[in-house]
Every structure is written in structure tokens, then in C-alpha cells.
PDB file of C-alpha atoms in Angstrom:
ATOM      1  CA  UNK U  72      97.073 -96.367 -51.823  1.00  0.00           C
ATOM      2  CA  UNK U  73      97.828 -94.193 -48.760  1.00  0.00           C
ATOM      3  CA  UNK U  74      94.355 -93.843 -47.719  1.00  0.00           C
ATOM      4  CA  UNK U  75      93.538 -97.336 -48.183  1.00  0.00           C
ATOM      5  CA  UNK U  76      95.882 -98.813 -45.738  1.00  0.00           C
ATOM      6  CA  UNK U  77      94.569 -95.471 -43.655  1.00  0.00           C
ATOM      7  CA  UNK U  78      91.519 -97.061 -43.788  1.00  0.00           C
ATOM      8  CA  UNK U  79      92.282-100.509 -43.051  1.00  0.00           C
ATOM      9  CA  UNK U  80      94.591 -99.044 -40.061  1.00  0.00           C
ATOM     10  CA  UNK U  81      91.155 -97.468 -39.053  1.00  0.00           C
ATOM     11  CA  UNK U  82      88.960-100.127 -39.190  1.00  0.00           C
ATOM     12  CA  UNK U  83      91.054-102.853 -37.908  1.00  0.00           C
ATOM     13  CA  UNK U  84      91.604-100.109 -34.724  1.00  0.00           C
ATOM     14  CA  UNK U  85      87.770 -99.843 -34.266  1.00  0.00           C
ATOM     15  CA  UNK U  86      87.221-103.800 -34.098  1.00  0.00           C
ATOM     16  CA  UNK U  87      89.881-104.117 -31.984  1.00  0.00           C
ATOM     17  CA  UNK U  88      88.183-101.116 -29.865  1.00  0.00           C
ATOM     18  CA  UNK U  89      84.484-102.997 -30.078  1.00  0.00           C
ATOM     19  CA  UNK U  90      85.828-105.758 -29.277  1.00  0.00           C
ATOM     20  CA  UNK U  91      87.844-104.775 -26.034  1.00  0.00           C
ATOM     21  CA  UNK U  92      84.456-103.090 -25.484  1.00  0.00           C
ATOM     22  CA  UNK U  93      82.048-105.986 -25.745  1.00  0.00           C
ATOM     23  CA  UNK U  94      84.628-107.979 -23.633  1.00  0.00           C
ATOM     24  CA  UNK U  95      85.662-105.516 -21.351  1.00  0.00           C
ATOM     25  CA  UNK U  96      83.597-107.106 -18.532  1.00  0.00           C
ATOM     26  CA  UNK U  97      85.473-110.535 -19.254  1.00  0.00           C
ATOM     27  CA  UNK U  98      89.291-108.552 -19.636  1.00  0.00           C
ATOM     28  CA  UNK U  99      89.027-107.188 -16.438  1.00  0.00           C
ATOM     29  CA  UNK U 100      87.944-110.100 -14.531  1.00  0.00           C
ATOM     30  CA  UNK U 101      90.737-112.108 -15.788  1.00  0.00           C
ATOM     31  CA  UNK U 102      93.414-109.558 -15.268  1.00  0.00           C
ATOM     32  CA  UNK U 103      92.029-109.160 -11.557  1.00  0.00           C
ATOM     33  CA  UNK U 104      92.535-113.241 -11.518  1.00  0.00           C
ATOM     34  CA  UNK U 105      96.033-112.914 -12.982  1.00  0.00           C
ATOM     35  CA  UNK U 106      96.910-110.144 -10.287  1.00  0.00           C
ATOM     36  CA  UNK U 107      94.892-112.217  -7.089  1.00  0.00           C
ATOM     37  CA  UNK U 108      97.168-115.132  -8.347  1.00  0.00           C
ATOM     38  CA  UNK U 109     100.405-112.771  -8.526  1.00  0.00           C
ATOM     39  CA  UNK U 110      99.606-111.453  -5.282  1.00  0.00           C
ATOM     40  CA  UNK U 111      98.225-114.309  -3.495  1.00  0.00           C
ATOM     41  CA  UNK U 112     100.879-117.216  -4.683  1.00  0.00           C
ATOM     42  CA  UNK U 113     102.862-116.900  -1.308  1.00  0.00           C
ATOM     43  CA  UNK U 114     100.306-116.620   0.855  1.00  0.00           C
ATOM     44  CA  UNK U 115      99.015-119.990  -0.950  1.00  0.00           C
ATOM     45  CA  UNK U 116     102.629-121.045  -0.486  1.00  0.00           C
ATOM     46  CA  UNK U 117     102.619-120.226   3.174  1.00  0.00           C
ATOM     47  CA  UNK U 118      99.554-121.654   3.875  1.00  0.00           C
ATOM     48  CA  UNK U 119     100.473-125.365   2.495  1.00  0.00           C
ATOM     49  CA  UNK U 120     104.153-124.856   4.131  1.00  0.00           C
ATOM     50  CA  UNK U 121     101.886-124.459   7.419  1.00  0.00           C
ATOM     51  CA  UNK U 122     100.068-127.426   6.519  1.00  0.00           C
ATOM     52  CA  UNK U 123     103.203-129.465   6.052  1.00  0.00           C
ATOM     53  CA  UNK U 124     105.298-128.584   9.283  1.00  0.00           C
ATOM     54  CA  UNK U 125     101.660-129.457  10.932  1.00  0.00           C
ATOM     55  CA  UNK U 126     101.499-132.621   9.439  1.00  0.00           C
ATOM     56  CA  UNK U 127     105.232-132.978  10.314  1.00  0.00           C
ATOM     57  CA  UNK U 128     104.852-132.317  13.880  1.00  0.00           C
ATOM     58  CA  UNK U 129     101.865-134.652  14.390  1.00  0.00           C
ATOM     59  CA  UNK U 130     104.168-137.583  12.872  1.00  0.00           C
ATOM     60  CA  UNK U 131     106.626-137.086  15.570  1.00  0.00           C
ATOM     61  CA  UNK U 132     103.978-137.048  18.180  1.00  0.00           C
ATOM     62  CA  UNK U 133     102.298-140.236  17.193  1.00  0.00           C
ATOM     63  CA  UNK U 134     105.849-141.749  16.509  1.00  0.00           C
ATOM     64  CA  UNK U 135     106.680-140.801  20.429  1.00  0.00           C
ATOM     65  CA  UNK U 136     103.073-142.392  21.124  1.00  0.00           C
ATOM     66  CA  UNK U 137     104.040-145.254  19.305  1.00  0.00           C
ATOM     67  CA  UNK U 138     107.818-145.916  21.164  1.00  0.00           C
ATOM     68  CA  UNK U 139     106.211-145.412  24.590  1.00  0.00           C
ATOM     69  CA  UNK U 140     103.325-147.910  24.274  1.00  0.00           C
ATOM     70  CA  UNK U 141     106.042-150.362  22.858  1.00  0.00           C
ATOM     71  CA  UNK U 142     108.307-149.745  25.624  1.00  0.00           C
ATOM     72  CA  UNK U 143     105.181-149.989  28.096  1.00  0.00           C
ATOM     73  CA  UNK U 144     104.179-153.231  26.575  1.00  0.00           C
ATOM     74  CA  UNK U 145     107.476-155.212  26.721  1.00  0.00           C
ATOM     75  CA  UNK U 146     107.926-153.755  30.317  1.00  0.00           C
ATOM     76  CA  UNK U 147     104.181-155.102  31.580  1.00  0.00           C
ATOM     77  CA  UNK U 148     105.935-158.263  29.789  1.00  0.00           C
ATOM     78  CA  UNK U 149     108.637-158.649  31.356  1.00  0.00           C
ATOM     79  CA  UNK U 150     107.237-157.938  35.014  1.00  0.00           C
ATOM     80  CA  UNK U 151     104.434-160.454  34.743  1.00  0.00           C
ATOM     81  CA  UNK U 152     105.038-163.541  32.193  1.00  0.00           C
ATOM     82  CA  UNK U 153     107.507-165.269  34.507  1.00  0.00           C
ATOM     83  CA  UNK U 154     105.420-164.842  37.980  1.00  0.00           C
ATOM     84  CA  UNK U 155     102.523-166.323  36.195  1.00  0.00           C
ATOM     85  CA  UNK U 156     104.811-168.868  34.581  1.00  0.00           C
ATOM     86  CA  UNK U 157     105.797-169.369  37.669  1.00  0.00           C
ATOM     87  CA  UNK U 158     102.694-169.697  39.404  1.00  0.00           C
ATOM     88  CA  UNK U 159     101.465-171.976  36.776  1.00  0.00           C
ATOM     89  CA  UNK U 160     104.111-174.454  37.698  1.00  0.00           C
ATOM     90  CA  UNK U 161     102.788-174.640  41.580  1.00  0.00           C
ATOM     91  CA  UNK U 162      99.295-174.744  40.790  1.00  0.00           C
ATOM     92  CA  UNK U 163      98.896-177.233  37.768  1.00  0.00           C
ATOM     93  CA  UNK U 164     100.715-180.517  36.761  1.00  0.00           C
ATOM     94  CA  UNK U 165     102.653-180.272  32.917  1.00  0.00           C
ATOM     95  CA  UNK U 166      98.930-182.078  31.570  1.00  0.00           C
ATOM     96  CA  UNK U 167      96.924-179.027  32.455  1.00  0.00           C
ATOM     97  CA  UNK U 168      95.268-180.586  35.826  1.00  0.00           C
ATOM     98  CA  UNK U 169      95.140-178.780  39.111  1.00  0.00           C
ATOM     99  CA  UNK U 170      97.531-179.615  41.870  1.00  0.00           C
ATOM    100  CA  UNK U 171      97.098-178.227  45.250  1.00  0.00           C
ATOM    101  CA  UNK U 172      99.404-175.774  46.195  1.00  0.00           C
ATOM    102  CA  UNK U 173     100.552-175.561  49.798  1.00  0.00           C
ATOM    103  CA  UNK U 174     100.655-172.609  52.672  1.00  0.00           C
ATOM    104  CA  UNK U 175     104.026-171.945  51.886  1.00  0.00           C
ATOM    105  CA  UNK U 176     104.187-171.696  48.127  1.00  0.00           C
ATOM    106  CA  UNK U 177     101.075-169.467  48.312  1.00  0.00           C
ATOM    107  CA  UNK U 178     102.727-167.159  50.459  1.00  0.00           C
ATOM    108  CA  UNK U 179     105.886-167.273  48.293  1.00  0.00           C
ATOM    109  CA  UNK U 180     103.384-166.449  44.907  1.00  0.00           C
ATOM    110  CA  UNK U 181     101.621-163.757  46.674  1.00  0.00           C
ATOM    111  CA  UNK U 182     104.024-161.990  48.170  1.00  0.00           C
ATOM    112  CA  UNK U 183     105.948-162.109  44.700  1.00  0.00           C
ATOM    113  CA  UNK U 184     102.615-160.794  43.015  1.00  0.00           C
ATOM    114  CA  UNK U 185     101.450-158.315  45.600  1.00  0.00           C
ATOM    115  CA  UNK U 186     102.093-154.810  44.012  1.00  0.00           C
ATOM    116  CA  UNK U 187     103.995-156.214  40.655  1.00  0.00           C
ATOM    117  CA  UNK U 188     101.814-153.837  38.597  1.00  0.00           C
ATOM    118  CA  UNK U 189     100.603-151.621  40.767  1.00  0.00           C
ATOM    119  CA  UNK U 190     103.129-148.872  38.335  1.00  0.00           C
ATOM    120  CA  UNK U 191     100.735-149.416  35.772  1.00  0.00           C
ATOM    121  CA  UNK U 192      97.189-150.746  36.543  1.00  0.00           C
ATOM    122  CA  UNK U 193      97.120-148.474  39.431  1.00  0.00           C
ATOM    123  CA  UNK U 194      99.013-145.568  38.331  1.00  0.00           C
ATOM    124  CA  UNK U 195      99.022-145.333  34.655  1.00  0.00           C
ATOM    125  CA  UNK U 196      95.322-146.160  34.739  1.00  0.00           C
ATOM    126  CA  UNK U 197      92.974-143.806  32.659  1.00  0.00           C
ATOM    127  CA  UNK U 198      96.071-143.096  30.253  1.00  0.00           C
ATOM    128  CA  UNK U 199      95.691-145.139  27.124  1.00  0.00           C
ATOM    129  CA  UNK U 200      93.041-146.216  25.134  1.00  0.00           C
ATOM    130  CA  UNK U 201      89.351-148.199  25.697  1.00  0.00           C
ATOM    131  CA  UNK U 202      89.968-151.088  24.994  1.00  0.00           C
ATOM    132  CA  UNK U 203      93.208-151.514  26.506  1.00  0.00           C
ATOM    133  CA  UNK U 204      91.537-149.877  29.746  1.00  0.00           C
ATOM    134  CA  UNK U 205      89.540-152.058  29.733  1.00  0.00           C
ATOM    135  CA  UNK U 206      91.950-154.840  29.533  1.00  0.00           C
ATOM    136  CA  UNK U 207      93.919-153.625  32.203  1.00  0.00           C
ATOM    137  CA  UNK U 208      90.939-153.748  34.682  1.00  0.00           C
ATOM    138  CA  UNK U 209      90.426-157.288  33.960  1.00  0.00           C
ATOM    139  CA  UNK U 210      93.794-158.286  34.626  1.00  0.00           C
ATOM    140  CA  UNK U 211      94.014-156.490  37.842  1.00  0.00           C
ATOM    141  CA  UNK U 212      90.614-158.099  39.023  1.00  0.00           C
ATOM    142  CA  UNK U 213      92.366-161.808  37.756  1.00  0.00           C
ATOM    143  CA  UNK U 214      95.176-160.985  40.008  1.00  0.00           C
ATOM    144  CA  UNK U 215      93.712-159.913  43.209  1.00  0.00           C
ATOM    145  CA  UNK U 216      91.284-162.922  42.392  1.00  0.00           C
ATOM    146  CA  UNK U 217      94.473-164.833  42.563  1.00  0.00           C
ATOM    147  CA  UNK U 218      95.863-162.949  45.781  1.00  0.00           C
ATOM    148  CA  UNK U 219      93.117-163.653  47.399  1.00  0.00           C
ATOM    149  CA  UNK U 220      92.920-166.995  46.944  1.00  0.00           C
ATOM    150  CA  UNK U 221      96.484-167.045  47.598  1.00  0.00           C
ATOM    151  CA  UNK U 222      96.012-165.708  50.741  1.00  0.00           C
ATOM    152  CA  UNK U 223      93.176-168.110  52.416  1.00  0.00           C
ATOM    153  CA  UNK U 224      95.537-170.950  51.780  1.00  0.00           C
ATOM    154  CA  UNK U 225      98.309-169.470  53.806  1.00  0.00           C
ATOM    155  CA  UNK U 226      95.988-167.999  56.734  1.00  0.00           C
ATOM    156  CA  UNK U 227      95.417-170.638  58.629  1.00  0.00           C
ATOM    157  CA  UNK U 228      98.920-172.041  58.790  1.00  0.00           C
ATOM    158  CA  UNK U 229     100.373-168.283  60.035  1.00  0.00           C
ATOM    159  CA  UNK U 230      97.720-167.251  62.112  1.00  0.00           C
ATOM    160  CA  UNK U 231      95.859-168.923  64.751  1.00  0.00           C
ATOM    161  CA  UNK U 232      91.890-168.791  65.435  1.00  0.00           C
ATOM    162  CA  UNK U 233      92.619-166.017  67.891  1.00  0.00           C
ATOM    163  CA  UNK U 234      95.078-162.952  68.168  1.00  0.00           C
ATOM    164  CA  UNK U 235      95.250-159.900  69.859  1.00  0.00           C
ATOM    165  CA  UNK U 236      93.198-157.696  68.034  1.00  0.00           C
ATOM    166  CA  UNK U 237      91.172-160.880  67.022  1.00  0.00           C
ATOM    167  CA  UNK U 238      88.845-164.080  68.212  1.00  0.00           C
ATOM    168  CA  UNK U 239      87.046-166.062  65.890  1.00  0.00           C
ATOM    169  CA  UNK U 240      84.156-168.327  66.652  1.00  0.00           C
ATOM    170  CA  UNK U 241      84.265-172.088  65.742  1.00  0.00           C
ATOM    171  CA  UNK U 242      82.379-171.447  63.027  1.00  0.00           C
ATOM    172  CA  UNK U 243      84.121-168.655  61.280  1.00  0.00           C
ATOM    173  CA  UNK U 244      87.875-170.453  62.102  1.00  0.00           C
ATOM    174  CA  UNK U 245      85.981-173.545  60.124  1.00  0.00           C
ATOM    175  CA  UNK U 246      84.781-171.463  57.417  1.00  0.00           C
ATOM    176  CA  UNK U 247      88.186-170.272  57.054  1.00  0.00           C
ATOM    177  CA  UNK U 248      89.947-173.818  56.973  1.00  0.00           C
ATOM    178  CA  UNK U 249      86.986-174.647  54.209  1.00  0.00           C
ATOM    179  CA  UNK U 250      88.326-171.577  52.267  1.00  0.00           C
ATOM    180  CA  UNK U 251      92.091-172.557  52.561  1.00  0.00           C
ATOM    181  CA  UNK U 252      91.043-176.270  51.764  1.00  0.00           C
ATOM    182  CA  UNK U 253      89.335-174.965  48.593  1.00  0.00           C
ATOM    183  CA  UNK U 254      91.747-172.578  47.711  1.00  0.00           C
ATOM    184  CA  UNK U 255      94.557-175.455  47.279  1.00  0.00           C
ATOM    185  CA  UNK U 256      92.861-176.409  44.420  1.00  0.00           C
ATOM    186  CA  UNK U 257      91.179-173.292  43.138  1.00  0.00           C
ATOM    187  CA  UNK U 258      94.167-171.431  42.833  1.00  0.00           C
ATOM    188  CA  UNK U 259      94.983-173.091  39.551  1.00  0.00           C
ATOM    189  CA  UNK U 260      91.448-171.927  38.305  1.00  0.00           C
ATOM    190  CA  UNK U 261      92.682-168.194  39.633  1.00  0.00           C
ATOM    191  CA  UNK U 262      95.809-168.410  37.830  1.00  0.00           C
ATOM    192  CA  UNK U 263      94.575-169.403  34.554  1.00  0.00           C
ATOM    193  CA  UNK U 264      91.946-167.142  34.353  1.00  0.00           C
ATOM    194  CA  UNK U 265      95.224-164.594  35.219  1.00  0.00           C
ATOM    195  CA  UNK U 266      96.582-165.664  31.926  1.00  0.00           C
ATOM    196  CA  UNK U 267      93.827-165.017  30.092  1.00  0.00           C
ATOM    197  CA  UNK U 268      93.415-162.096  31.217  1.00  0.00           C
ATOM    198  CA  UNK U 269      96.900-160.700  30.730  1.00  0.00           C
ATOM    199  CA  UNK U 270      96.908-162.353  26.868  1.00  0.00           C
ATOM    200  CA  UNK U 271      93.770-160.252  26.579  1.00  0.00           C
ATOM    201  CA  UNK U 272      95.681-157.214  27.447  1.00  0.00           C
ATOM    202  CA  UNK U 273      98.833-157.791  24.882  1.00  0.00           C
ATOM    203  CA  UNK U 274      96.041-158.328  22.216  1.00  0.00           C
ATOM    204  CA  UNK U 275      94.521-154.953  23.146  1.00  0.00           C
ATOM    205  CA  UNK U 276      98.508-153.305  23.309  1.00  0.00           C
ATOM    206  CA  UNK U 277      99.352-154.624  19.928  1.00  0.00           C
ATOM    207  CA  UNK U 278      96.093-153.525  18.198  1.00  0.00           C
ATOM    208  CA  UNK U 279      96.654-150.628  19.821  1.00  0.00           C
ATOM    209  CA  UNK U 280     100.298-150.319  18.373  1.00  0.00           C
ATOM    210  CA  UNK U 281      99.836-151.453  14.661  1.00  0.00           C
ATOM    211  CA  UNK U 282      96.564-148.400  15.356  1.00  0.00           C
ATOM    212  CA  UNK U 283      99.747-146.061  15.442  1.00  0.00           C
ATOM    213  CA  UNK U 284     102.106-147.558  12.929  1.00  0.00           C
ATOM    214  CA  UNK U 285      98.891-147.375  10.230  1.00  0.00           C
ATOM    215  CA  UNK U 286      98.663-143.566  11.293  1.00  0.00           C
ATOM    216  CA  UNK U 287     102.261-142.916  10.775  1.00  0.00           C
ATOM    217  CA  UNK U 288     102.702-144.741   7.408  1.00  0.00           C
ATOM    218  CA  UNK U 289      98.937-142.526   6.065  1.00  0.00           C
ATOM    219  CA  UNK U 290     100.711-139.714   7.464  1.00  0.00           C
ATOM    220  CA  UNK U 291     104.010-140.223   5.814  1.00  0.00           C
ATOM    221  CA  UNK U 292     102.339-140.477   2.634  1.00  0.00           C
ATOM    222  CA  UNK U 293     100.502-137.468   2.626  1.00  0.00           C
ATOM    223  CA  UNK U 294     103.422-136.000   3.558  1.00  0.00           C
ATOM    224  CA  UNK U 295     105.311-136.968   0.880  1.00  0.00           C
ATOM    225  CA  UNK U 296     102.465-135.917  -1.497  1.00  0.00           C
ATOM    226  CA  UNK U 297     102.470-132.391   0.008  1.00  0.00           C
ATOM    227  CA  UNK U 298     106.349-131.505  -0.192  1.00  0.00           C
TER     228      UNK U 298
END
């Protein structure tokens, strides 16, 4: 009886041993897995903890992207809607049709519009993105359209056709009359296009905005996939 459980003992010890031996290859690969894992768990861990904070820190930066080009916006807003509202009022009846404006109200609109953006067409300009670049250059060309205009209305009635530093002919002082004849009129042209313009430019701020807001909310999911 002894022997044969000896036996069995024996031969149940030498297919355990063949086995391990035909799988030996296969055992040791997965106990180096199991110890990679063991050892390499925190480094896993500190590597998606990285990931996070990164992913953290980028949130805040487009959500301080996203505040200032609000802020910007309702600040361009509030410095240019009422001149132009304004300016609308002197250069076109309440039916949409031109009116002429006169020397002194066109001296009065341009001197109110003369530098009103200059903070941001002139000095933020190359900050923010294409398209609202490119906005911004088309407004300030409407607008110095519109000074311009502006300004050969008033000419003639502050200056005469000679000064001291200069002497026009009686063909350049009628070419300048023409100019502040036309301009009466064409100065509701200048300030529409103005408008247009500056709507042009909050359509290019608010894609630009809801650009950011889309970023942020992708962001904040990921974010709350990874924690």
C-alpha cells in the first residue's frame, strides 16, 4: 500500500516536473509580466497623474483665453456701437436714405472717432486669431474711410484756399469744394459700410469665443474620464 501511494507521489512529482519543463519558457515570461506590472504600476500611475495636471493646466489657460476675448469683445462694444449709432443718425434719415451732413457735425463725428480704437486695431493687432485679424483690418480701413470723408466736408469751412505753409491753385481749392460737396452725401455710404464692417468683426469674436468654450467643455470631459 505504502509503495503505491510512493509511486503515485512519484509520478504525479515527475508530471508536475515535465510539465514546469515544457512550459518553463511560458512561466517565466509571465512571472517577468507579473513583476514589470508590480514594479512599473506607479510609474504608470505617475505618468497618467502627469497627464491629468497637464490637461488641468491647459483648461485654465484656455478658460483665461476665453474671459479675456469676452472682456475684449464687450469693451470694442461698448467704445464703438454708440459713435456709429450716432453717426448713423447725422448721416441718414430713420427710412435708410442719405442726408447730408454739414461742416460742423463732421467735425463733431470725426473728432469723436479719431483714435477710438486705436487700443486695439492698432495696438492689440497681430494678437488673436485669422479671421478676427482679419476683421479688425476691415473695420479700421471702414473707419478711416469714414474719417476721411469726414474730414473733406469740414475743410473747406475751417481753412481757407491759402495759409501759411499753404496756397492752392483754383483748381485744386475747386477740387476740394467738389470733395466736401460729395462727401455730404457720401458719408452715409462711409458709415454704413462702418457697420458692416464692425458686425463682421463681432461675428468673427463670437466664433472665436464659442471656438474656446467647445475646447473647454472636450477638455473637461476628458478630464473627467482620466481622474
Amino acid at each position: 500500500m505504502l509503495a503505491t501511494v510512493s509511486d503515485s507521489a512519484v509520478a504525479v512529482g515527475c508530471s508536475i516536473g515535465h510539465w514546469i519543463y515544457n512550459f518553463q519558457t511560458l512561466i517565466t515570461g509571465a512571472a517577468a509580466i507579473v513583476a514589470a506590472w508590480y514594479v512599473g504600476a506607479p510609474v504608470w500611475q505617475q505618468l497618467k497623474d502627469n497627464r491629468l495636471q497637464t490637461q488641468i493646466m491647459h483648461r485654465e489657460t484656455l478658460a483665461v483665453r476665453l474671459r479675456e476675448a469676452e472682456e475684449r469683445a464687450a469693451r470694442v462694444a461698448t467704445a464703438i456701437d454708440e459713435p456709429l449709432l450716432q453717426a448713423q443718425r447725422l448721416t441718414s434719415y430713420p427710412q435708410g436714405e442719405p442726408r447730408e451732413v454739414g461742416p460742423h457735425d463732421a467735425f463733431e463725428m470725426m473728432r469723436i472717432l479719431e483714435g477710438l480704437l486705436d487700443w486695439y486695431l492698432i495696438t492689440l493687432r497681430g494678437t488673436e486669431d485669422a479671421s478676427i485679424e482679419s476683421a479688425k483690418s476691415e473695420l479700421s480701413e471702414a473707419l478711416d474711410g469714414l474719417s476721411r470723408t469726414l474730414n473733406s466736408v469740414h475743410w473747406p469751412d475751417h481753412n481757407d484756399q491759402s495759409g501759411d505753409d499753404y496756397c492752392l491753385t483754383d483748381e485744386e481749392w475747386a477740387e476740394v469744394l467738389r470733395k466736401a460737396d460729395e462727401g455730404k452725401t457720401l458719408a452715409a455710404k462711409k458709415v454704413n459700410e462702418a457697420w458692416k464692417a464692425n458686425r463682421a468683426l463681432k461675428a468673427a469674436q463670437q466664433t472665436g469665443t464659442n471656438e474656446l468654450r467647445q475646447q473647454i467643455a472636450r477638455l473637461d470631459q476628458t478630464i473627467a474620464q482620466t481622474s
